Amino acid sequence: MNKWDYAESIESSSIVNIQKKYGIFIDGKFQSSNSKKSLKTISPSTEEVLSTISLGNKNDINDAVQSAKEGLKIWSKLSGTQRAKYLFKLARLIQERSREFAVLESLDGGKPIKESRDFDLPQVAANFFYFAGWADKLNLSWNTNGMKPYGVVGQIIPWNFPLLMLSWKVAPALATGNVVILKPAESTPLTALLFAELCEEVGLPPGVFNLVTGDGTTGAALVQHPEISKIAFTGSTGVGKYIQKETADRDIGLTLELGGKAANIVFNDAAIDQAVEGVVNGIFFNQGHVCCAGSRLVLQEDIHDQFVSKLEKRMQSLRVGNPLDKNTDIGAINSKEQLDKISELVNNGVDEGGSIFQTECELPQNGFWFKPTLFTNAQPSYRIAREEIFGPVLTTLTFRTPEEAIEISNNTEYGLSAGIWTEKGSKILWTADRLQAGVIWANTFNKFDPASPFGGYKESGFGREGGRHGLLSYLKVQS
Amino acid sequence: MNEIKKTYKNYVGGKYIRSESGKTFRIELKNDFYEVPLTSRKDIRDAVVAAKKGFTDWQKLTPYNKTQILYRLSEMLEGNFDTYQQILQDSGLTKAKAKEDIKNSLDSLIWYAGMADKWEQMTGNLNPVAGDFFNISHQESLGVVFTLNSSEHSLNNLLLNMLPALTTGCSVISFNEENSVLALKLAEDINNSDLPPGALNIMSGKFELIIDDVSNHVEITAMALYKKVTTEEKTLIRENASKSLKRVYITPPTIGLEALLPFIETKTVWHPKGR
Amino acid sequence: MSLTKESKNQLTWSNTVELIDNLRVDEVGLKERVASLSTRSIKKESKLQALNYIISMCDLTTLEGEDTEGKIGQMTAKAINPDPSNNEVPSVAAVCVYPSLVGKAKEMTKNSNVKVASVSSYFPSGQASIESKLLDTQFAIDQGADEIDIVINRKAFFEGDYRKMFDEIVALKQLCKSVHLKTILEVGELRTYENIKKASLISLAAGSDFIKTSTGKISNGSSREACYLMAKAVWDYKEATDFKAGIKVAGGIRDSKDAIRYLVIVNEELGSEWLNPDYFRFGASSLVDDVLKQIKKLKTNAYQSSYYFPRG
């Protein structure tokens, strides 16, 4: 019996031009940071060093804020149409250099080129297009009395969708008339740095977009700066709580998009094969490094064995490997740190009594890798069922009645997203009404659109990004 | 006068065609004269066929796609800034006014491009009905719309007579009289913009010759008369329209959400919520 | 599911009814999965392997009113030796013809491994009495057909008489005995995924060795979505009965790129056990030429023209 193996089909990285060293982007141009310190950014699939970036300090943040204040003076005098034109131009440039950005994202962060090319980059362009179109018609967005932009906005983004998170933050902020200081994640700064180049190319007025790279200390300095009017943060719940506490003594705007432990509920009257696809997509997309990942499979008991059998078979066809191979489905884990976290929780899951299934695949020698993993025979009390793993690990819990499915799904401090799989329309609506989650996907999962508001309940954060409702994150009511 | 004489033709179904009647009428501009098609009743009937296909194809595109196409149209227009400026000046505008008009038209186009994927969020909503029901109202495009464009020599006005219906997803038969040279020139940029053939059709002629056929044509779902018409014409149109409940709009607004409202139909869907 | 079997691969009607109880398919989700499988990038040695698979899995087909013995002669020669300039290219799996040409086809392929498949049962419409269909099929078998491709009774299907549809296939299979039976669903007429799933399962339960997408005679032929859905049905049937059925896709597969995408679906949804002519076929005519061109391009690095390959 022959086997048909797919030969490597590597996307060339010659399209990217990574500099050896990067400064910070302030006053509309790249300049050296005040800090003498720097960081290395590596490719998590090979551990090779890609570049050296600045470790921004308090002075850099202050310079960025002053630059932003100057930028605000210019930006606030422009009409909405003029702001729209800059954003449309940026959208176009991103489209034109999509392949370059996608390769860079996969190199720096570890995600498969198939995803950065087919999901991340098209969404990034779409976000800029969508918000460009709000800039000149904000008066039509909400029937409220005179909302105005905050002014100088500090934005901190994570490493799982670096450029996409940048677009979710920067596009609406600029469209609504704010100016931005962006602090990208420590391990994934490169696409943000390339984006800064585009801002220079389109002639964005200096100070409207500022970029300071660094680590947690850089982010803290940004949060602590007294002249920031608003903070928008996407990252872990732990850091989100720190930011809420840290800014308690100031009257500033705050939106937080934090962690999740989403339930993917599969009823016995679901379209089973498509539900399997949705569950697989829900947890293995982007190696499970997704805040809204469907990390708990909440499965109706009477279809448990049939479903799990199909799920394991489907998981086995997932290809783990070189992110630049076009046939790779699962890329590298973003960092050693994250890999250790995942391993610890998975080992704990086995210790607590869960049954583990992992796909058979060869993992590369260098880099950070984890096999797609499924736990069955897990209980709601296990750590793997309660804590956010942020990796390619799915935990199965069973239910018998719809009410139980709701109870189990809501039994968490998180409330970002949820999935509902059933072919019965009224059950979808009944269930959606009762789930405490900001985004609910029925018979689908991981669907995003700039027009669709995204954000969480409970400790998954507050505020929404995207859509008409997302504008409220960047406009404040006149008091 | 140029060495090579430019012929302007109707733009229907993505093609440039003469009137099947073979007739034209003359438009005199400062530097030259042009014989433009005198659209006949049969031309209108053919245009409706094309517009119906255009409607189907334009509908299929996502709102995001529509935004990109309208934005691309602005790219085309900006590239032909000088040509439009010349036509406007030949039509009697000063250089400064011509430039201002084109700049305004680009801003209008940008506004509408960014409206294509927004207007549904401004007009649709969930209805808080009593009972265990999910109830949503959302809007769909009417279909084939006939617009009688104002004769003002203004690119901005011309676009503002075409874009409201087009942006809501309708297909448009845009009818022009004294400003036909400008309109038929615009057709060339429309052709380069990725708009599906038949979504926007641009024709020239005298409205009085086709007023009956247009107002009687059952497959034209709405008429938007941006140009002023006489009371007799209004009455005739409305009487004919009543035979098929055609929607008739006399000088509707051209900018703002109110400009789009005439071209949409509200659909309300109910669904129970239960286990 | 513990099912009573009437014969090696046929279920009772009541078990069939159980089998078709769960037909739920989400169209959007299915299309997304198929689209995702289409992004597989098949290059270099894996592409050459695929191209050779495709040739070996082709049923070279001619089903025209104007077919003659002369035409069959040309086609069978091509079937046996598709590219005379390259003896690494395998023969195709079979030729597929109307019953009246089976005799000639059998004569021309007797010294080769190429099988002769015949359509029957009032192909392509199936609008006739069961007696006529049995006669039609018997004639083809008597002429020496190795394989029979029948059409399901869509009239019965759309009238809701699934029992009739089932019984017809059972009767035709009984006639075929060891002659290999392929059952054509005509997915272009069935349209919805639920219909395709239902027709697939009924056809399998009635004893089909293969289920086939299309007759190739209507404008909506095969689709990758239909193939995926049929693969799912074949897998579920195997899990329930241990019987491995095959799939044939026909109608509208014109180039190698498309054919390779079908192979990806079979490879990832069913597994490499299905990647051989015993379990997967392409019903094709112009496809073979495109594959030959691609094979030659891989060897010579130059794009080819069809006049380098013999007419069939």
Short mmCIF file of C-alpha atoms in Angstrom, two decimals, chain B residues 23-185:
data_model
loop_
_atom_site.label_atom_id
_atom_site.label_comp_id
_atom_site.label_asym_id
_atom_site.label_seq_id
_atom_site.Cartn_x
_atom_site.Cartn_y
_atom_site.Cartn_z
CA LYS B 23 -30.12 58.82 -33.56
CA THR B 24 -27.99 61.32 -31.68
CA PHE B 25 -28.32 64.84 -30.34
CA ARG B 26 -25.70 67.56 -30.19
CA ILE B 27 -24.04 69.00 -27.13
CA GLU B 28 -21.98 72.14 -27.65
CA LEU B 29 -19.05 72.76 -25.34
CA LYS B 30 -16.56 75.56 -25.54
CA ASN B 31 -13.94 73.83 -27.66
CA ASP B 32 -15.96 71.27 -29.54
CA PHE B 33 -19.36 69.68 -30.13
CA TYR B 34 -20.36 66.09 -29.49
CA GLU B 35 -23.11 63.90 -30.92
CA VAL B 36 -24.30 61.73 -28.08
CA PRO B 37 -26.85 58.89 -28.25
CA LEU B 38 -30.54 59.82 -28.29
CA THR B 39 -31.70 56.91 -26.17
CA SER B 40 -34.82 55.23 -27.49
CA ARG B 41 -37.52 53.15 -25.80
CA LYS B 42 -35.93 49.96 -27.03
CA ASP B 43 -32.59 51.09 -25.60
CA ILE B 44 -34.31 51.42 -22.24
CA ARG B 45 -35.74 47.95 -22.49
CA ASP B 46 -32.30 46.53 -23.28
CA ALA B 47 -30.77 48.51 -20.43
CA VAL B 48 -33.24 47.01 -17.98
CA VAL B 49 -32.21 43.51 -19.06
CA ALA B 50 -28.58 44.42 -18.48
CA ALA B 51 -29.40 46.10 -15.17
CA LYS B 52 -31.19 43.03 -13.91
CA LYS B 53 -28.12 40.90 -14.52
CA GLY B 54 -25.99 43.64 -13.01
CA PHE B 55 -28.19 43.65 -9.92
CA THR B 56 -27.73 39.91 -9.41
CA ASP B 57 -23.96 40.17 -9.77
CA TRP B 58 -23.61 43.33 -7.65
CA GLN B 59 -25.74 41.78 -4.90
CA LYS B 60 -23.48 38.73 -4.68
CA LEU B 61 -20.48 40.83 -3.68
CA THR B 62 -19.79 41.31 0.01
CA PRO B 63 -20.21 44.81 1.45
CA TYR B 64 -16.43 44.87 1.91
CA ASN B 65 -15.99 44.12 -1.77
CA LYS B 66 -18.37 46.93 -2.69
CA THR B 67 -16.31 49.33 -0.58
CA GLN B 68 -13.16 48.31 -2.38
CA ILE B 69 -14.76 48.75 -5.79
CA LEU B 70 -16.08 52.22 -5.01
CA TYR B 71 -12.70 53.16 -3.55
CA ARG B 72 -11.06 51.90 -6.73
CA LEU B 73 -13.40 54.15 -8.70
CA SER B 74 -12.00 57.09 -6.76
CA GLU B 75 -8.49 55.95 -7.76
CA MET B 76 -9.61 55.99 -11.42
CA LEU B 77 -11.21 59.40 -11.13
CA GLU B 78 -8.24 60.98 -9.47
CA GLY B 79 -6.06 59.66 -12.27
CA ASN B 80 -8.24 61.47 -14.81
CA PHE B 81 -8.47 64.71 -12.86
CA ASP B 82 -7.20 66.79 -15.81
CA THR B 83 -9.71 65.37 -18.28
CA TYR B 84 -12.64 66.12 -16.01
CA GLN B 85 -11.29 69.54 -15.30
CA GLN B 86 -11.15 70.26 -19.04
CA ILE B 87 -14.71 69.09 -19.64
CA LEU B 88 -16.01 71.19 -16.76
CA GLN B 89 -14.15 74.26 -17.95
CA ASP B 90 -15.47 73.69 -21.49
CA SER B 91 -18.92 73.51 -19.93
CA GLY B 92 -18.52 76.98 -18.50
CA LEU B 93 -16.91 76.60 -15.08
CA THR B 94 -13.89 78.62 -14.06
CA LYS B 95 -10.67 76.73 -13.46
CA ALA B 96 -10.96 77.19 -9.71
CA LYS B 97 -14.58 76.06 -9.58
CA ALA B 98 -13.81 73.06 -11.77
CA LYS B 99 -11.00 71.94 -9.47
CA GLU B 100 -13.16 72.45 -6.40
CA ASP B 101 -15.96 70.42 -7.94
CA ILE B 102 -13.68 67.48 -8.71
CA LYS B 103 -12.17 67.56 -5.21
CA ASN B 104 -15.69 67.52 -3.76
CA SER B 105 -16.64 64.62 -5.98
CA LEU B 106 -13.67 62.60 -4.70
CA ASP B 107 -14.69 63.31 -1.11
CA SER B 108 -18.26 62.25 -1.92
CA LEU B 109 -16.99 59.06 -3.48
CA ILE B 110 -14.86 58.31 -0.42
CA TRP B 111 -17.90 58.92 1.80
CA TYR B 112 -20.01 56.49 -0.21
CA ALA B 113 -17.26 53.90 -0.53
CA GLY B 114 -17.02 53.76 3.25
CA MET B 115 -20.80 53.66 3.49
CA ALA B 116 -21.24 50.46 1.51
CA ASP B 117 -20.25 48.29 4.47
CA LYS B 118 -21.75 50.50 7.16
CA TRP B 119 -25.30 51.48 6.23
CA GLU B 120 -26.78 48.19 7.33
CA GLN B 121 -25.45 48.81 10.80
CA MET B 122 -27.27 52.14 10.78
CA THR B 123 -30.62 50.90 9.53
CA GLY B 124 -31.11 47.36 10.77
CA ASN B 125 -31.93 46.37 14.30
CA LEU B 126 -33.27 43.77 16.66
CA ASN B 127 -36.88 44.42 17.63
CA PRO B 128 -37.78 43.94 21.30
CA VAL B 129 -41.04 42.06 20.71
CA ALA B 130 -43.02 40.48 23.51
CA GLY B 131 -42.59 36.71 23.64
CA ASP B 132 -39.95 34.06 23.17
CA PHE B 133 -38.97 35.28 19.74
CA PHE B 134 -35.88 36.50 18.05
CA ASN B 135 -36.98 39.29 15.77
CA ILE B 136 -34.69 41.15 13.44
CA SER B 137 -35.29 43.79 10.80
CA HIS B 138 -32.74 44.08 8.09
CA GLN B 139 -32.65 45.86 4.78
CA GLU B 140 -32.32 44.67 1.22
CA SER B 141 -31.82 46.61 -1.97
CA LEU B 142 -34.83 47.36 -4.14
CA GLY B 143 -33.47 46.21 -7.46
CA VAL B 144 -33.16 48.13 -10.71
CA VAL B 145 -33.37 51.89 -10.18
CA PHE B 146 -33.76 54.55 -12.85
CA THR B 147 -32.24 57.93 -12.01
CA LEU B 148 -32.87 61.14 -13.92
CA ASN B 149 -29.74 63.13 -13.26
CA SER B 150 -29.55 66.83 -12.72
CA SER B 151 -28.17 68.72 -15.69
CA GLU B 152 -25.81 70.82 -13.65
CA HIS B 153 -22.28 70.74 -14.98
CA SER B 154 -20.81 69.16 -11.89
CA LEU B 155 -19.02 65.88 -11.44
CA ASN B 156 -19.91 65.93 -7.77
CA ASN B 157 -23.63 66.23 -8.45
CA LEU B 158 -23.41 63.56 -11.11
CA LEU B 159 -21.86 61.09 -8.69
CA LEU B 160 -24.29 62.05 -5.95
CA ASN B 161 -27.12 61.12 -8.31
CA MET B 162 -25.68 57.65 -8.96
CA LEU B 163 -24.10 56.62 -5.67
CA PRO B 164 -27.00 56.43 -3.21
CA ALA B 165 -28.86 53.69 -5.08
CA LEU B 166 -25.67 51.96 -6.12
CA THR B 167 -24.23 51.90 -2.60
CA THR B 168 -27.29 50.16 -1.20
CA GLY B 169 -26.73 47.38 -3.72
CA CYS B 170 -29.24 48.41 -6.37
CA SER B 171 -28.28 48.51 -10.01
CA VAL B 172 -28.71 51.87 -11.68
CA ILE B 173 -29.77 53.19 -15.06
CA SER B 174 -28.44 56.71 -14.95
CA PHE B 175 -30.10 59.00 -17.48
CA ASN B 176 -28.47 62.26 -18.49
CA GLU B 177 -29.43 65.16 -20.70
CA GLU B 178 -27.35 68.35 -21.09
CA ASN B 179 -24.49 66.99 -18.93
CA SER B 180 -24.11 63.81 -20.98
CA VAL B 181 -20.54 64.40 -22.08
CA LEU B 182 -19.40 64.44 -18.47
CA ALA B 183 -21.55 61.41 -17.65
CA LEU B 184 -20.39 59.33 -20.60
CA LYS B 185 -16.78 60.19 -19.84
#
